[in-house]
Structure formats: structure tokens, C-alpha cells
CSV table of C-alpha atoms in Angstrom, one decimal:
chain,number,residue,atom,x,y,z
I,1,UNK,CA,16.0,-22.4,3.2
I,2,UNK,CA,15.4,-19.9,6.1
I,3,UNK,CA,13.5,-16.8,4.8
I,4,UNK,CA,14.3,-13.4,6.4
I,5,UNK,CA,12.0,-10.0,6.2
I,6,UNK,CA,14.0,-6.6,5.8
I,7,UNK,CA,12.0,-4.1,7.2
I,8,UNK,CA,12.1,-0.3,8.1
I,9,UNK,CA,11.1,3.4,7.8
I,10,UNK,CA,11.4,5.4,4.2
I,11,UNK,CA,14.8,6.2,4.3
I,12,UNK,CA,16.4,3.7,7.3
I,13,UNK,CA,18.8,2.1,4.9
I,14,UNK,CA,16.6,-1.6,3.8
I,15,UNK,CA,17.7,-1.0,0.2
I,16,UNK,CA,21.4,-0.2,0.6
I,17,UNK,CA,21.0,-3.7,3.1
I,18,UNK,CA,19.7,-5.6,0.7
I,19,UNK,CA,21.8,-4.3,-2.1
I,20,UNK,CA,24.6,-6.0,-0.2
I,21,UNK,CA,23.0,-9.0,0.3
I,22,UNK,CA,22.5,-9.6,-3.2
I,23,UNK,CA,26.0,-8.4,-4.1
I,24,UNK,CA,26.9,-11.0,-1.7
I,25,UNK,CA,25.0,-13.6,-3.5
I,26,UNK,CA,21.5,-13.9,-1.4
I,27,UNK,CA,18.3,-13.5,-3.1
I,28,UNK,CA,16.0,-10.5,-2.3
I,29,UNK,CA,12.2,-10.3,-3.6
I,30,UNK,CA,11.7,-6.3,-3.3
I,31,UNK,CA,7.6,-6.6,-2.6
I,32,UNK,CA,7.3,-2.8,-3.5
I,33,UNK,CA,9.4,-3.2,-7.1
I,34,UNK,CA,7.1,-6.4,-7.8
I,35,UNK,CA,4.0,-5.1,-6.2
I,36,UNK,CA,4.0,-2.4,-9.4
I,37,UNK,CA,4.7,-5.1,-11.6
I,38,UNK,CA,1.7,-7.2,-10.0
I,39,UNK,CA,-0.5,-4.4,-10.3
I,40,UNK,CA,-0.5,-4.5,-14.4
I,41,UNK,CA,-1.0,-8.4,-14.4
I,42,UNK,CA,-4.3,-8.7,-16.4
I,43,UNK,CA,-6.0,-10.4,-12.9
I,44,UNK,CA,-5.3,-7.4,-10.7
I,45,UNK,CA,-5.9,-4.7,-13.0
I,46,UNK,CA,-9.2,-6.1,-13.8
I,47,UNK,CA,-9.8,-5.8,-9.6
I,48,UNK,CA,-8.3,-2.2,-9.6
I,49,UNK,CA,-10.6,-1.5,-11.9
I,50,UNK,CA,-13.8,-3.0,-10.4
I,51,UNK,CA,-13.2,-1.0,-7.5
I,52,UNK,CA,-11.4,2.2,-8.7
I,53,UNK,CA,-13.1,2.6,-12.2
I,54,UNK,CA,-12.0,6.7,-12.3
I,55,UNK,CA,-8.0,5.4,-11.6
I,56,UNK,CA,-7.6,4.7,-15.3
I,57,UNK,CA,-6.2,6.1,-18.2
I,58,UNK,CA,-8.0,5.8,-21.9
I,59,UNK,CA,-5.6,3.0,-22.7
I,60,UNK,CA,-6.3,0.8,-19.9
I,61,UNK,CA,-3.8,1.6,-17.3
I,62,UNK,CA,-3.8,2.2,-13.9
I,63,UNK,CA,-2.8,6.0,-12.9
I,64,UNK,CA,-1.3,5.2,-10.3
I,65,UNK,CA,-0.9,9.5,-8.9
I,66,UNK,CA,-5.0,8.9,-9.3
I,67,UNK,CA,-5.4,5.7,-7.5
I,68,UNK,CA,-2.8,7.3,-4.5
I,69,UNK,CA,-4.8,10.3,-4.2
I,70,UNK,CA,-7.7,8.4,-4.2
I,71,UNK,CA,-6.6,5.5,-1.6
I,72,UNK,CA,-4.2,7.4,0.8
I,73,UNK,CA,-7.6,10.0,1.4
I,74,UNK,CA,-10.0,7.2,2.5
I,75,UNK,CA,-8.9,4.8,4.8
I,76,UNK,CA,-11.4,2.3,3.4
I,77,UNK,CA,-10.5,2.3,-0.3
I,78,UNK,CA,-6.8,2.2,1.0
I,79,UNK,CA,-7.8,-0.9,2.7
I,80,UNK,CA,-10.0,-2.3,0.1
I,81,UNK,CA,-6.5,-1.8,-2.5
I,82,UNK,CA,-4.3,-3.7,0.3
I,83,UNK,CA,-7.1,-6.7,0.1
I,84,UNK,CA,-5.9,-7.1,-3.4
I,85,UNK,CA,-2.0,-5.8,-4.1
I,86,UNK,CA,-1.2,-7.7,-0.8
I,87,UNK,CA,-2.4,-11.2,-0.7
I,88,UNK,CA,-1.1,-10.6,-4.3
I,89,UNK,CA,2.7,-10.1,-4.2
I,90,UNK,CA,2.6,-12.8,-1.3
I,91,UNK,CA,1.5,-15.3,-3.3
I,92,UNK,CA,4.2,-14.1,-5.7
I,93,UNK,CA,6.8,-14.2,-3.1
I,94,UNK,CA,5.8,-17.8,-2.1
I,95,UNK,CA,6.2,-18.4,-5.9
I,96,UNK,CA,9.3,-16.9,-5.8
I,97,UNK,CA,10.8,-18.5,-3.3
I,98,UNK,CA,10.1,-22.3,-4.9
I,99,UNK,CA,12.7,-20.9,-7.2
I,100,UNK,CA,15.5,-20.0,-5.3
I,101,UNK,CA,18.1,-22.5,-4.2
I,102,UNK,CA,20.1,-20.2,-1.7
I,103,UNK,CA,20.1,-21.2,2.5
I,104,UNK,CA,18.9,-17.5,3.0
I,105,UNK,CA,16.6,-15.7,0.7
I,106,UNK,CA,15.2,-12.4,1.9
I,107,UNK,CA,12.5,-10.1,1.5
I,108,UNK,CA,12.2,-6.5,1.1
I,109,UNK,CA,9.0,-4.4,2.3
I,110,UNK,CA,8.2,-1.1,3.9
I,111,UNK,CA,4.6,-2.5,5.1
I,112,UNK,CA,6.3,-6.1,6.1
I,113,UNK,CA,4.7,-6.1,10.1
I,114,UNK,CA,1.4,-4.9,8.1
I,115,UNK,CA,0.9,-7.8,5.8
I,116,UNK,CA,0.7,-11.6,6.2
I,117,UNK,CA,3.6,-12.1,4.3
I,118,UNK,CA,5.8,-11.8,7.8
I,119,UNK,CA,3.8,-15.2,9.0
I,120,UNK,CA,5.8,-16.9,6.6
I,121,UNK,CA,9.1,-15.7,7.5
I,122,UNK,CA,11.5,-17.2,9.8
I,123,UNK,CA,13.2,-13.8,10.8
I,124,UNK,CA,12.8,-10.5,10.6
I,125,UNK,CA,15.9,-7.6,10.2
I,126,UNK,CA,14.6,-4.3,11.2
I,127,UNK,CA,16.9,-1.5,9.7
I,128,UNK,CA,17.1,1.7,11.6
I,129,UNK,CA,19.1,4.8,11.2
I,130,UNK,CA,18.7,8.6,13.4
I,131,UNK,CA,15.9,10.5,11.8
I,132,UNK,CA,18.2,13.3,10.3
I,133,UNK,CA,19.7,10.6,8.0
I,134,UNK,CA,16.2,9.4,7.3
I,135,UNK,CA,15.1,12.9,6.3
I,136,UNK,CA,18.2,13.6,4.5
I,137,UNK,CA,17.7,10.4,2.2
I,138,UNK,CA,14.3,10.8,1.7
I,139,UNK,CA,14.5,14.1,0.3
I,140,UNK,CA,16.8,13.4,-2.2
């Protein structure tokens, strides 16, 4: 089994890619899609909430517009939230993977070049599109 990133800016076109890939029978883990699922496992809440106490709602939740706001103004809590949610969703991915029985199974992420999960891979597709198109799709 050869497993192959899918990579790019907001907007450059990774979903509508690997929307075809699946339609054409290839398995894609979308890391962002199951990072938010990851995040409300008991064990990852509980780390969120160790570290990020005031990013919860009275029943238990993560806010996630709180945590944001809160991580994407301080480089260091942003980083101390990517030392959990990533090593996270890659051992989810790995997971994954034992479960797939295709000869390509591919991964979706934004923030692939940025995490570990790219040591694992075997290649890497980076989409790319001119930045009017990006801007056009990411405003809509």
C-alpha cells in the first residue's frame, strides 16, 4: 500500500481532488474532518482542558471560536494545542490505514509539511490553483 499526502492552500482545490479520488474508489483520511472528531474523544478533551480550562462550555465541551481566539493570538498556546490534536490524528491515521486494503490510500491536510504525519508518507500531491480562484473559493 503506498500512502500519498494531499496538500495545499485554503481554497487550492485538495477537497474537490480528493473527492475524486474517493469517487474513484481510493480511500482519503481528511485529518481536519477527523481532527474535530479527535478533539471530543474523552482523552483529548481532558488535555484541552488541562491547558485551556476557560475554552469550555458548562456542559463539558470544547468552544472551539474560544479555544481559536485563544490559540491563533499566542503562538505558544497554538503550539502547546498542536502538541496534542497532532500527534493525535496521526496516530489515528496510522490506525486508519491498518484498515484499508486499497494500493493507494491518501491523506488530506492543510498543515501536512507542518506535522509528522508527512514522515510516514510515500508521496506527497501539492494542489495549486492562481490566487484569484483561491480567493474566490474561500469566500464563498
Amino acid at each position: 500500500m503506498k500512502l500519498i499526502g494531499v496538500t495545499g492552500n485554503i481554497g487550492s482545490g485538495k477537497s474537490t481532488v480528493c473527492r475524486l479520488l474517493n469517487v474513484l474508489g481510493y480511500p482519503v483520511y481528511i485529518a481536519d474532518t477527523e481532527g474535530k472528531r479527535i478533539t471530543e474523544t474523552p482523552e483529548i478533551t481532558q488535555k484541552i482542558r488541562e491547558n485551556f480550562e476557560d475554552c469550555f462550555f458548562e456542559n463539558g465541551t470544547v468552544n472551539r471560536k474560544r479555544l481559536a481566539e485563544t490559540v491563533f493570538s499566542d503562538k505558544e498556546k497554538l503550539k502547546t494545542l498542536n502538541s496534542i490534536i497532532h500527534p493525535a490524528v496521526n496516530k489515528d491515521f496510522v490506525e486508519w490505514t491498518k484498515r484499508q486494503h486499497a494500493d493507494f490510500v491518501f491523506v488530506e491536510s492543510a498543515i501536512l509539511l507542518q506535522t509528522d504525519m508527512s514522515k510516514n508518507l510515500d508521496k506527497i500531491i501539492l494542489v495549486s490553483s492562481p490566487q484569484t480562484t483561491k480567493i474566490s473559493r474561500a469566500s464563498h
